[in-house]
Coordinates of C-alpha atoms and ligand atoms in Angstrom, one line a residue:
M4 CA 0.3 -0.2 0.0
C5 CA 2.8 2.1 0.2
G6 CA 5.7 2.5 -2.4
I7 CA 9.2 3.0 -1.7
V8 CA 12.5 4.4 -3.8
G9 CA 16.1 4.2 -3.4
Y10 CA 19.0 6.1 -5.4
I11 CA 22.6 5.5 -5.1
G12 CA 24.8 7.1 -8.0
D13 CA 26.8 10.5 -8.6
K14 CA 23.4 12.2 -9.5
E15 CA 21.0 14.3 -6.9
A16 CA 19.1 11.5 -5.2
T17 CA 16.4 14.1 -3.9
S18 CA 14.8 14.1 -7.7
V19 CA 15.4 11.0 -8.4
L20 CA 13.1 10.1 -5.7
I21 CA 10.8 12.5 -6.5
E22 CA 10.5 11.9 -9.5
G23 CA 10.3 8.1 -9.0
L24 CA 7.8 8.4 -6.0
S25 CA 5.5 10.4 -8.6
K26 CA 5.0 7.2 -10.5
L27 CA 4.0 5.3 -7.1
E28 CA 1.4 8.1 -5.6
Y29 CA -1.2 5.8 -6.6
R30 CA 0.1 2.9 -3.7
G31 CA -0.6 5.7 -1.1
Y32 CA -0.4 9.5 -1.0
D33 CA -1.2 10.3 2.5
S34 CA 2.4 11.1 3.4
A35 CA 6.3 11.0 1.6
G36 CA 9.6 11.7 2.7
I37 CA 12.9 11.1 2.1
A38 CA 16.1 10.0 3.6
V39 CA 19.2 11.6 1.8
Y40 CA 23.2 11.5 3.3
D41 CA 24.1 14.7 3.0
N42 CA 27.4 16.5 4.5
G43 CA 28.6 13.7 6.6
G44 CA 25.1 12.8 8.2
V45 CA 21.3 11.2 7.3
H46 CA 18.9 14.0 6.7
V47 CA 15.2 13.2 7.0
R48 CA 12.6 15.5 5.2
K49 CA 8.9 14.2 5.5
Y50 CA 5.1 15.8 5.1
K51 CA 1.9 14.9 5.8
G52 CA -0.2 15.3 2.6
R53 CA 0.4 14.7 -1.3
L54 CA 4.2 14.0 -2.7
N55 CA 4.0 18.2 -3.6
V56 CA 3.7 19.3 -0.2
L57 CA 6.7 17.4 0.2
A58 CA 8.4 18.6 -3.3
E59 CA 7.2 22.2 -2.2
H60 CA 9.2 21.9 1.4
L61 CA 12.4 20.5 -0.6
K62 CA 12.7 23.5 -2.3
Q63 CA 13.6 25.2 0.7
E64 CA 15.2 22.7 2.5
T65 CA 17.5 21.3 0.0
L66 CA 19.5 18.3 0.3
T67 CA 22.4 17.8 -2.0
G68 CA 23.2 14.0 -1.3
V69 CA 24.0 11.6 -3.7
V70 CA 22.3 8.4 -1.7
G71 CA 18.9 8.3 -0.5
I72 CA 15.8 6.2 0.0
G73 CA 11.9 7.7 -0.5
H74 CA 8.6 6.5 0.9
T75 CA 4.9 7.8 -0.1
R76 CA 2.9 6.1 2.6
W77 CA -0.7 4.5 3.1
A78 CA -1.3 4.9 6.4
T79 CA -1.8 1.4 8.4
H80 CA -0.2 2.3 11.7
G81 CA -1.1 5.7 12.8
E82 CA -2.9 8.3 11.3
P83 CA -1.3 10.3 8.4
S84 CA 0.7 13.0 10.2
D85 CA 4.2 14.6 9.3
R86 CA 5.6 11.8 12.5
N87 CA 4.7 8.9 10.7
A88 CA 5.1 9.6 7.6
H89 CA 8.3 7.3 6.3
P90 CA 11.7 7.3 7.2
H91 CA 11.8 6.5 10.5
T92 CA 15.5 6.7 12.1
N93 CA 16.8 5.2 15.3
V94 CA 17.6 7.4 18.4
A95 CA 20.9 8.6 17.0
G96 CA 18.9 9.6 13.5
N97 CA 22.1 8.1 11.8
I98 CA 20.1 5.0 10.6
A99 CA 16.9 5.2 8.5
V100 CA 14.3 3.2 6.7
I101 CA 11.2 2.9 4.2
H102 CA 9.1 0.1 4.3
N103 CA 5.7 -0.9 2.7
G104 CA 3.8 -3.4 4.5
I105 CA 2.8 -4.3 8.1
I106 CA 5.3 -5.9 10.9
E107 CA 2.9 -8.2 12.4
N108 CA 4.3 -8.7 15.6
Y109 CA 5.8 -5.0 16.2
M110 CA 3.8 -4.8 19.3
K111 CA 5.9 -7.2 21.0
I112 CA 9.1 -6.0 19.7
K113 CA 8.2 -2.6 21.0
E114 CA 7.3 -3.4 23.9
W115 CA 11.0 -5.0 24.5
L116 CA 12.7 -1.9 22.7
I117 CA 11.0 -0.1 24.9
E118 CA 11.5 -2.2 28.3
E119 CA 15.1 -3.4 27.4
K120 CA 16.5 -0.7 25.8
G121 CA 14.5 2.5 27.3
I122 CA 13.9 3.7 23.4
E123 CA 11.3 6.5 23.7
F124 CA 9.1 6.3 20.1
K125 CA 8.7 9.1 18.0
S126 CA 6.0 7.6 15.9
E127 CA 2.8 5.0 15.8
T128 CA 4.3 3.2 13.4
D129 CA 5.0 -0.6 13.0
T130 CA 8.3 1.1 10.6
E131 CA 10.0 2.6 13.6
I132 CA 11.0 -1.0 15.0
I133 CA 12.8 -1.8 12.0
A134 CA 15.1 1.0 12.1
H135 CA 15.6 0.7 16.2
L136 CA 16.2 -2.9 15.6
V137 CA 18.8 -3.1 13.1
D138 CA 20.3 0.3 15.7
H139 CA 20.5 -2.9 18.2
Y140 CA 22.6 -5.4 15.5
Y141 CA 24.8 -2.5 14.1
E142 CA 28.2 -3.1 14.6
G143 CA 29.9 -1.4 11.9
D144 CA 28.1 -4.1 9.0
L145 CA 25.0 -2.3 7.7
L146 CA 24.3 -5.7 5.8
A147 CA 24.9 -8.1 8.6
A148 CA 23.1 -5.6 11.2
V149 CA 19.4 -6.0 8.6
N150 CA 19.9 -9.7 8.4
K151 CA 19.8 -9.8 12.0
A152 CA 16.7 -7.5 12.1
I153 CA 14.8 -9.4 9.6
E154 CA 14.8 -12.8 11.6
K155 CA 12.8 -11.1 14.4
M156 CA 10.4 -9.3 12.1
E157 CA 7.2 -11.4 11.3
G158 CA 5.1 -10.2 8.5
A159 CA 5.0 -8.7 5.1
Y160 CA 7.0 -6.1 4.0
A161 CA 10.3 -4.8 1.5
I162 CA 12.4 -2.3 3.3
G163 CA 15.3 0.3 2.5
V164 CA 18.1 0.9 4.7
I165 CA 20.6 3.7 4.6
C166 CA 23.5 4.6 7.5
K167 CA 25.4 7.7 8.3
D168 CA 28.5 5.7 9.3
E169 CA 27.8 3.6 5.5
P170 CA 26.9 6.0 3.1
D171 CA 28.3 4.1 -0.2
K172 CA 25.2 1.5 0.4
I173 CA 21.7 0.9 0.7
V174 CA 20.3 -2.3 2.1
A175 CA 17.0 -3.8 1.3
V176 CA 14.5 -6.8 1.6
R177 CA 11.7 -8.4 -0.1
K178 CA 9.2 -10.6 2.3
D179 CA 5.8 -10.8 0.7
S180 CA 5.6 -7.0 -1.1
P181 CA 6.8 -5.9 -3.9
L182 CA 10.5 -5.0 -5.0
I183 CA 12.8 -4.6 -8.0
V184 CA 16.4 -3.3 -8.9
G185 CA 16.9 -0.7 -11.7
L186 CA 20.5 -1.2 -12.9
G187 CA 22.1 1.5 -14.2
E188 CA 25.7 3.0 -15.4
G189 CA 27.3 3.8 -11.9
E190 CA 24.1 3.9 -10.1
N191 CA 21.8 1.5 -9.0
F192 CA 18.3 2.0 -7.8
I193 CA 15.1 -0.1 -5.5
A194 CA 11.4 0.6 -6.4
S195 CA 8.1 -1.1 -5.5
D196 CA 7.3 -1.0 -8.9
I197 CA 9.0 -0.8 -12.6
P198 CA 6.8 3.0 -13.7
A199 CA 9.1 4.4 -10.8
L200 CA 12.3 3.9 -12.9
L201 CA 11.9 4.2 -16.0
K202 CA 13.2 7.4 -16.6
Y203 CA 16.9 5.9 -15.8
T204 CA 16.6 2.4 -16.4
K205 CA 14.8 -0.5 -18.4
Q206 CA 17.4 -3.0 -16.9
M207 CA 15.7 -4.7 -14.0
Y208 CA 16.2 -7.4 -11.3
L209 CA 13.2 -8.6 -10.1
I210 CA 13.9 -9.6 -6.3
E211 CA 12.0 -13.0 -4.9
N212 CA 10.7 -13.0 -1.7
D213 CA 13.1 -13.4 1.4
E214 CA 15.9 -12.4 -0.4
V215 CA 18.0 -9.6 0.7
V216 CA 19.9 -7.1 -1.7
L217 CA 23.1 -4.6 -1.2
L218 CA 23.5 -2.4 -3.2
T219 CA 26.3 0.2 -4.2
K220 CA 26.8 2.9 -7.0
D221 CA 28.4 0.4 -8.8
G222 CA 27.0 -3.2 -7.8
V223 CA 24.4 -5.1 -7.1
T224 CA 24.3 -8.2 -5.0
I225 CA 21.4 -10.7 -4.1
F226 CA 21.2 -12.8 -0.8
N227 CA 18.9 -15.5 -0.3
E228 CA 17.7 -16.7 2.8
L229 CA 20.9 -18.9 3.6
G230 CA 22.6 -15.7 2.6
Q231 CA 23.9 -17.6 -0.4
Q232 CA 24.6 -14.6 -3.0
M233 CA 22.1 -15.2 -6.1
D234 CA 22.3 -15.0 -9.3
R235 CA 19.7 -12.8 -11.1
E236 CA 18.8 -12.9 -14.4
I237 CA 18.0 -9.2 -16.0
F238 CA 14.5 -8.2 -16.8
H239 CA 14.5 -5.8 -20.1
V240 CA 11.7 -4.1 -19.6
T241 CA 9.5 -3.5 -22.9
W242 CA 7.1 -0.4 -22.6
D243 CA 8.2 2.3 -22.2
A244 CA 7.6 5.9 -19.6
E245 CA 5.3 7.1 -22.1
A246 CA 3.1 4.5 -21.9
A247 CA 2.5 5.1 -17.9
E248 CA 1.9 9.0 -18.8
K249 CA -1.4 10.3 -19.3
E250 CA -0.7 11.3 -23.2
G251 CA -2.9 14.2 -23.5
Y252 CA -6.0 12.7 -21.4
E253 CA -7.3 14.3 -18.3
H254 CA -7.1 11.7 -16.2
F255 CA -5.4 8.0 -16.0
M256 CA -8.7 6.5 -16.0
I257 CA -10.2 8.5 -19.3
K258 CA -7.2 7.3 -20.6
E259 CA -7.2 3.8 -19.5
I260 CA -11.0 3.2 -20.4
H261 CA -9.9 4.5 -24.1
E262 CA -7.0 2.0 -24.0
Q263 CA -9.3 -1.1 -24.0
P264 CA -9.6 -1.7 -27.6
K265 CA -6.0 -2.1 -27.9
G266 CA -5.6 -4.4 -24.8
I267 CA -8.6 -6.4 -25.4
Q268 CA -7.0 -7.0 -29.1
E269 CA -3.9 -7.4 -27.5
T270 CA -4.9 -10.1 -25.1
L271 CA -7.1 -12.1 -27.2
L272 CA -4.3 -12.1 -30.9
R273 CA -2.0 -13.0 -28.8
R274 CA -3.6 -16.2 -28.1
L275 CA -5.4 -17.3 -30.9
D276 CA -3.7 -18.3 -34.0
K277 CA -4.4 -18.1 -37.7
D278 CA -7.2 -21.3 -37.5
N279 CA -9.0 -19.4 -34.8
N280 CA -7.7 -22.3 -32.0
I281 CA -6.9 -20.8 -28.8
V282 CA -3.1 -20.9 -28.0
L283 CA -2.6 -21.2 -24.4
D284 CA 1.9 -21.5 -24.6
G285 CA 3.4 -22.4 -21.3
I286 CA 0.0 -23.1 -19.6
K287 CA 0.0 -26.5 -19.2
L288 CA -4.0 -27.4 -19.2
T289 CA -4.2 -31.2 -20.9
K290 CA -7.1 -33.1 -21.8
E291 CA -6.2 -35.3 -18.7
D292 CA -5.2 -32.2 -16.4
L293 CA -8.6 -31.6 -17.2
E294 CA -10.1 -34.5 -16.6
N295 CA -8.6 -34.7 -12.9
I296 CA -10.4 -31.4 -12.2
N297 CA -13.6 -32.1 -10.7
K298 CA -14.2 -28.1 -9.9
V299 CA -12.3 -24.6 -10.3
Y300 CA -12.1 -22.4 -7.6
I301 CA -11.8 -18.4 -8.8
V302 CA -10.5 -15.8 -6.0
A303 CA -9.8 -12.2 -6.0
C304 CA -10.8 -9.1 -4.7
G305 CA -12.9 -6.3 -6.0
T306 CA -12.9 -5.2 -9.5
A307 CA -10.8 -9.2 -9.9
Y308 CA -13.9 -10.7 -8.4
H309 CA -16.7 -9.0 -10.7
A310 CA -14.1 -10.4 -13.7
G311 CA -14.3 -14.0 -11.6
L312 CA -18.0 -14.1 -11.6
V313 CA -18.8 -13.4 -15.1
G314 CA -15.9 -16.4 -15.7
R315 CA -17.8 -18.6 -13.9
F316 CA -21.0 -17.6 -16.5
A317 CA -18.3 -18.5 -19.4
I318 CA -16.6 -21.9 -17.3
E319 CA -20.2 -23.6 -16.5
K320 CA -21.8 -22.4 -19.6
F321 CA -19.0 -23.4 -22.2
A322 CA -17.3 -26.3 -20.5
K323 CA -19.6 -27.3 -18.3
I324 CA -17.4 -27.6 -14.8
P325 CA -19.0 -26.7 -11.7
V326 CA -17.3 -22.9 -10.1
E327 CA -17.1 -21.7 -7.3
V328 CA -15.9 -17.6 -6.8
D329 CA -14.9 -16.4 -3.6
V330 CA -13.5 -12.9 -2.0
A331 CA -10.0 -13.8 -1.5
S332 CA -9.9 -12.2 2.0
E333 CA -13.0 -15.1 3.0
F334 CA -11.6 -17.9 0.6
R335 CA -8.6 -18.9 3.6
Y336 CA -10.8 -18.8 6.6
R337 CA -13.4 -20.7 6.1
D338 CA -11.5 -23.5 5.4
P339 CA -12.7 -24.4 1.7
F340 CA -13.2 -28.0 -0.1
V341 CA -9.3 -27.5 -2.0
D342 CA -7.5 -30.8 -2.5
D343 CA -5.6 -31.9 -5.9
K344 CA -8.7 -31.9 -8.3
T345 CA -8.9 -28.7 -7.7
L346 CA -7.9 -26.1 -10.1
F347 CA -7.6 -22.8 -8.9
I348 CA -7.9 -19.7 -10.6
A349 CA -6.3 -16.7 -8.6
I350 CA -7.3 -13.3 -11.1
S351 CA -5.0 -10.0 -10.0
Q352 CA -4.1 -7.0 -11.9
S353 CA -1.3 -6.4 -9.9
G354 CA -0.3 -9.7 -8.9
E355 CA 0.4 -8.0 -5.7
T356 CA -2.4 -8.4 -3.6
L357 CA -2.5 -9.6 -0.2
D358 CA -5.4 -11.7 0.1
T359 CA -5.6 -13.1 -3.4
L360 CA -1.8 -14.1 -2.8
A361 CA -2.1 -15.6 0.5
A362 CA -5.5 -17.4 -1.2
L363 CA -3.1 -18.5 -3.7
R364 CA -1.1 -20.0 -1.2
E365 CA -3.4 -21.8 1.0
A366 CA -4.8 -23.6 -2.2
K367 CA -1.6 -24.3 -3.0
R368 CA -1.0 -26.1 0.3
K369 CA -3.9 -28.3 -0.4
G370 CA -2.8 -30.1 -3.2
A371 CA -4.5 -27.5 -6.0
R372 CA -3.1 -26.5 -9.1
I373 CA -2.6 -22.9 -9.6
L374 CA -3.8 -20.8 -12.7
S375 CA -3.6 -17.0 -12.6
V376 CA -4.9 -14.2 -14.5
V377 CA -2.6 -11.6 -14.0
N378 CA -1.6 -8.0 -16.0
V379 CA 2.2 -7.1 -14.5
V380 CA 4.4 -9.2 -15.5
G381 CA 6.6 -10.9 -13.0
S382 CA 4.9 -10.4 -9.5
S383 CA 4.0 -12.1 -6.9
V384 CA 1.1 -13.8 -7.9
A385 CA 2.6 -14.7 -11.4
R386 CA 5.2 -16.3 -9.9
E387 CA 3.6 -18.6 -7.2
S388 CA 1.3 -20.0 -10.0
D389 CA 1.9 -23.2 -12.1
D390 CA 0.5 -21.4 -15.1
V391 CA 0.1 -17.7 -15.9
F392 CA -2.4 -16.0 -18.1
Y393 CA -0.8 -12.9 -19.1
T394 CA -3.5 -10.3 -20.0
W395 CA -1.6 -7.4 -21.9
A396 CA -3.7 -4.3 -20.4
G397 CA -0.3 -2.6 -20.0
P398 CA -0.1 -0.8 -17.2
E399 CA -3.0 0.6 -15.3
I400 CA -1.9 3.7 -13.4
A401 CA -5.9 4.9 -12.3
V402 CA -7.2 3.8 -8.8
A403 CA -10.4 2.5 -10.4
S404 CA -9.9 -0.6 -12.8
T405 CA -10.9 -0.4 -16.4
K406 CA -8.7 -1.9 -18.8
A407 CA -7.7 -4.3 -16.9
Y408 CA -11.5 -5.7 -16.1
T409 CA -12.3 -6.1 -19.3
T410 CA -8.8 -8.1 -20.2
Q411 CA -9.7 -10.2 -17.7
L412 CA -13.0 -10.7 -19.1
I413 CA -10.5 -12.1 -22.2
A414 CA -8.6 -14.0 -20.6
M415 CA -11.5 -16.1 -18.6
Y416 CA -14.0 -16.6 -21.6
L417 CA -10.5 -18.0 -23.9
I418 CA -9.5 -20.0 -20.6
A419 CA -13.6 -21.3 -20.5
L420 CA -13.5 -21.3 -24.2
H421 CA -10.0 -23.8 -24.0
M422 CA -11.8 -26.0 -21.6
A423 CA -14.5 -26.6 -23.2
N424 CA -12.6 -27.5 -26.7
T425 CA -10.4 -30.1 -24.3
K426 CA -13.2 -31.5 -22.9
G427 CA -15.1 -31.7 -26.5
T428 CA -18.2 -29.7 -25.0
L429 CA -18.6 -27.2 -27.5
E430 CA -19.4 -27.9 -30.8
R431 CA -16.7 -26.5 -33.6
E432 CA -19.3 -24.6 -34.8
G433 CA -20.4 -22.6 -31.7
Y434 CA -16.9 -22.3 -31.4
E435 CA -16.1 -20.5 -34.5
N436 CA -19.0 -18.0 -33.7
I437 CA -18.0 -17.4 -30.0
I438 CA -14.4 -16.7 -31.5
S439 CA -15.9 -14.3 -34.4
D440 CA -17.8 -11.8 -32.4
L441 CA -14.9 -11.7 -29.8
K442 CA -12.6 -10.7 -32.3
L443 CA -15.2 -8.0 -33.0
M444 CA -14.7 -6.4 -29.7
P445 CA -12.3 -4.4 -30.0
E446 CA -14.2 -2.1 -32.9
K447 CA -17.4 -2.5 -30.9
V448 CA -15.6 -0.7 -27.9
Q449 CA -14.9 1.8 -29.8
K450 CA -17.7 2.5 -31.1
I451 CA -19.5 2.8 -27.3
L452 CA -16.7 5.2 -27.2
D453 CA -16.9 7.4 -29.4
D454 CA -20.5 8.0 -28.7
Y455 CA -19.3 9.4 -25.1
T456 CA -21.0 13.0 -25.6
K457 CA -24.7 11.7 -24.7
I458 CA -23.3 9.8 -21.2
Q459 CA -21.3 12.9 -20.6
H460 CA -24.8 14.9 -20.6
L461 CA -26.6 12.1 -18.8
A462 CA -23.9 12.7 -15.8
D463 CA -24.1 16.2 -16.1
A464 CA -27.6 15.9 -15.0
Q465 CA -27.5 13.3 -12.3
F466 CA -24.1 14.2 -10.9
N467 CA -25.7 15.4 -7.7
N468 CA -27.6 12.0 -6.7
E469 CA -26.8 10.1 -3.2
S470 CA -27.6 7.3 -4.3
V471 CA -27.6 5.0 -7.2
F472 CA -28.9 1.4 -7.7
F473 CA -27.8 -1.0 -10.3
M474 CA -30.0 -4.1 -11.3
G475 CA -29.8 -6.5 -14.2
R476 CA -30.5 -10.3 -14.7
G477 CA -28.1 -13.5 -15.6
V478 CA -24.8 -12.4 -16.6
D479 CA -25.6 -8.6 -16.2
V480 CA -25.3 -8.7 -12.2
N481 CA -22.2 -9.5 -12.6
V482 CA -21.2 -6.1 -15.0
A483 CA -24.2 -4.5 -12.3
H484 CA -22.0 -5.3 -9.1
E485 CA -18.9 -3.8 -11.0
G486 CA -20.7 -0.7 -12.7
S487 CA -21.7 -0.4 -9.0
L488 CA -18.3 -0.4 -7.5
K489 CA -16.9 1.7 -9.9
L490 CA -18.9 4.6 -9.6
K491 CA -18.8 4.0 -5.8
E492 CA -14.9 4.3 -5.3
I493 CA -14.7 7.5 -7.5
S494 CA -17.2 9.7 -7.3
Y495 CA -18.2 8.4 -3.7
I496 CA -21.9 8.1 -4.3
N497 CA -23.8 5.5 -2.5
S498 CA -24.3 3.0 -4.9
F499 CA -25.5 -0.8 -4.6
A500 CA -25.9 -3.9 -6.9
I501 CA -28.6 -6.2 -6.8
A502 CA -30.3 -8.9 -8.9
A503 CA -33.6 -7.3 -10.3
G504 CA -35.2 -10.2 -9.3
E505 CA -34.7 -9.5 -5.7
L506 CA -35.7 -5.8 -5.8
K507 CA -39.6 -6.6 -4.5
H508 CA -37.7 -8.9 -1.4
G509 CA -36.6 -5.5 0.4
T510 CA -34.5 -3.5 -1.6
I511 CA -37.5 -1.3 -3.5
A512 CA -38.6 0.0 -0.2
L513 CA -35.5 2.5 -0.9
I514 CA -37.2 3.6 -4.3
D515 CA -37.8 7.3 -4.2
D516 CA -39.0 10.2 -6.5
G517 CA -35.5 11.1 -8.6
T518 CA -34.0 7.8 -7.1
L519 CA -31.3 7.0 -10.4
V520 CA -31.7 3.4 -10.9
I521 CA -29.3 1.9 -13.8
A522 CA -30.9 -1.0 -15.4
L523 CA -29.1 -3.3 -17.6
A524 CA -30.7 -5.4 -20.1
T525 CA -28.9 -7.1 -22.5
Q526 CA -29.4 -10.8 -22.1
D527 CA -32.4 -11.7 -24.8
R528 CA -34.1 -14.5 -22.8
L529 CA -34.4 -11.7 -20.0
Y530 CA -35.5 -8.8 -21.3
E531 CA -39.3 -8.6 -20.8
K532 CA -38.6 -9.5 -17.0
M533 CA -35.9 -6.4 -16.7
L534 CA -38.7 -4.5 -18.7
S535 CA -41.4 -5.3 -15.7
N536 CA -38.5 -4.5 -13.6
I537 CA -37.9 -1.1 -14.7
Q538 CA -41.6 -0.3 -15.1
E539 CA -41.8 -1.5 -11.3
V540 CA -38.8 1.1 -9.8
R541 CA -40.3 3.5 -12.0
A542 CA -43.7 3.3 -10.8
R543 CA -42.2 4.3 -7.6
G544 CA -40.9 7.5 -9.0
A545 CA -37.2 6.4 -9.8
Y546 CA -35.6 8.2 -12.9
V547 CA -34.3 4.7 -15.3
V548 CA -31.0 4.9 -17.1
G549 CA -31.3 1.3 -19.8
V550 CA -28.8 -0.4 -20.9
A551 CA -29.8 -2.6 -24.3
K552 CA -28.6 -3.8 -27.0
E553 CA -29.0 -1.6 -30.2
G554 CA -32.0 -2.4 -32.0
N555 CA -34.3 -3.4 -28.4
T556 CA -36.0 0.1 -28.8
E557 CA -39.1 -0.5 -26.8
M558 CA -37.0 0.3 -23.7
E559 CA -37.1 3.7 -24.7
K560 CA -41.0 3.3 -23.6
T561 CA -40.3 2.5 -19.6
A562 CA -36.5 3.7 -19.0
D563 CA -36.5 7.9 -19.0
I564 CA -32.9 7.2 -21.5
V565 CA -31.4 4.4 -22.6
L566 CA -27.3 3.3 -23.2
Y567 CA -26.7 1.2 -26.2
I568 CA -24.3 -1.2 -26.6
P569 CA -23.7 -3.1 -30.0
D570 CA -25.6 -6.0 -30.9
V571 CA -23.4 -9.0 -29.6
M572 CA -24.3 -12.8 -28.4
D573 CA -25.4 -12.5 -24.9
E574 CA -22.8 -14.7 -23.4
L575 CA -20.6 -11.9 -24.2
S576 CA -22.3 -8.7 -23.6
P577 CA -20.2 -8.3 -20.2
I578 CA -17.3 -7.1 -22.0
L579 CA -19.5 -4.7 -24.0
S580 CA -21.6 -3.5 -21.2
V581 CA -19.6 -2.2 -18.5
I582 CA -18.4 0.3 -20.8
P583 CA -21.1 3.1 -20.5
L584 CA -20.8 2.3 -16.8
Q585 CA -16.9 3.2 -17.0
L586 CA -17.7 6.1 -18.6
V587 CA -21.1 6.9 -16.7
S588 CA -18.5 6.9 -13.4
Y589 CA -16.0 8.5 -14.8
Y590 CA -18.3 11.6 -15.9
I591 CA -20.5 11.7 -13.0
A592 CA -17.0 12.0 -10.5
V593 CA -15.5 14.4 -13.0
A594 CA -18.6 16.4 -12.2
R595 CA -18.8 16.5 -8.6
G596 CA -15.2 17.6 -9.0
C597 CA -13.6 14.0 -7.2
D598 CA -9.7 13.3 -7.8
V599 CA -10.5 10.8 -10.2
D600 CA -7.6 8.9 -10.4
K601 CA -6.9 8.6 -6.7
P602 CA -10.0 8.5 -4.8
K603 CA -9.8 9.0 -0.7
N604 CA -8.9 6.0 1.5
L605 CA -8.1 4.1 -1.6
A606 CA -4.6 2.7 -3.1
K607 CA -4.2 0.9 -6.5
S608 CA -2.4 -1.9 -5.0
V609 CA -3.4 -3.7 -1.6
T610 CA -0.6 -5.5 0.0
V611 CA -1.6 -5.2 3.1
E612 CA -4.8 -8.3 5.0
Ligands
F6R15 C1 -11.4 -1.5 -7.6 C2 -10.0 -2.1 -7.8 C3 -9.7 -3.0 -6.8 C4 -8.7 -4.3 -7.2 C5 -8.5 -5.3 -6.1 C6 -7.7 -6.3 -6.7 O1 -11.7 -0.6 -9.2 O2 -9.6 -1.5 -8.7 O3 -11.8 -3.5 -6.7 O4 -9.7 -4.4 -8.4 O5 -8.4 -4.2 -5.2 O6 -6.3 -5.7 -7.1 P1 -6.0 -6.6 -8.5 O7 -6.3 -7.1 -9.1 O8 -4.3 -5.6 -8.4 O9 -5.4 -8.3 -7.6

């Protein structure tokens, strides 16, 4: 939930750290700070608020050193404040630490440090114990001291440490929180994520769990948990810094919404050969494997979970295998029925979501085979899976997930179709029809995007609503959930989604004059029933926005306004029907003056439980 950066080289560290942190603000942004070795000492500057607050201070309180560490925070222990901001230091102020993650046993260590060493803590954070522990073990060798300190620490963390007495070093550690090393000429870097370093280098080392890294300006040494030196292949990043910039759009979110035709195309075409066969190279799901599987579990969080719901629909429909879908934070606490006959599918954009990772490990421990659908190459979820289906959405920066979701849908359809083909549950003709329709998705999505002004006007008229209901039937309910999440997270409107058939069982009590209801009706066999549900809410005064396929114009008689999606087979409609919902959410949030890319209280990558 926090972002860390470190630099050692010949450049002024401050500017490299601020630049790197600006690319990590999506990971947390309630405070930011840096520690730089300068003029014979370690100097810390840290402030509550966005990164620009720190950057403004640094104009007055300049630091010119060439070694430093930086942090952007999303509070877990202790309120957002100057004193809780990172870096944290030991009592003498000569060891500074940045940390992303949680030290679970910090209270025990803190009590020990207070009772045995009489230390007075300056912050309420778990992180501060690391600085004091490293200090406790320090005998002139920072690497050795950090190694001893981490033996005492339980939890998930990526840390970076510098020390006044060894100004030519940064020591970093990764345990269950992301960490990469950037390699330069006469300079080296650490960071939580690749975009932070792209301005400086495209050569990276992906650090594995439980590894400790020693950086100097001229070299990087990686040690495993046993202290053995590890060889690591250089990971060459193929996308450039520009891809992570806004390219003229007002927000990353709208840029990413508009990138969906490309993301869908890439994800799809990389997995289809010239005869329309699905090529899941590297993914070993043979006929025998599938015959051995009697159940599929899909586990994820938030938007990725909603993609999982559509995945269930597709796998059950095409491959006829029973599927359970669970939110990752619940999965491992309910002793799920998972064994070596289970295929466990984890879906995650970042590949670093702690709950998803923990669920994956639980399923693995119980013998399940792990397939993950992941966007970030080399991320933890990807590395811990037996097979990985990479989506090709490109870097997603806006906190609200959009293009990752639609590429996750494509991935789930392809997995379902591959299973169906392998098991023989789908005729070739039916399969070909689905593939042809899938191939048309990029242009159909583009068509909806081109017609955005109608949605913009709707948003301008409706942005003042304080509660919004989404409803649908069949697979439309799954999309309704995603639309509702998108709206609430970026506009702070109290929205929720419901199966339209459930309305009469309670929720209809909340429908009043002017209540905004967004009704999805893209499923042919459920269309009439949806029209009835729309009439029910309109009779109670609701303002209804319908979402229907082109041609289904009767809806105009019942709904106040209809947003059309291009005609599509019912099974694939989620790929299209979510697009108007993303646009509605975006334009409503803009009309309300919200910080669309960085909604309050949210972070892009949730690497704590
Ligand atoms: C919502 C959103 C979150 C994420 C969720 C899982 O727009 O972005 O709900 O979908 O935190 O994140 P990943 O996919 O990175 O595991």
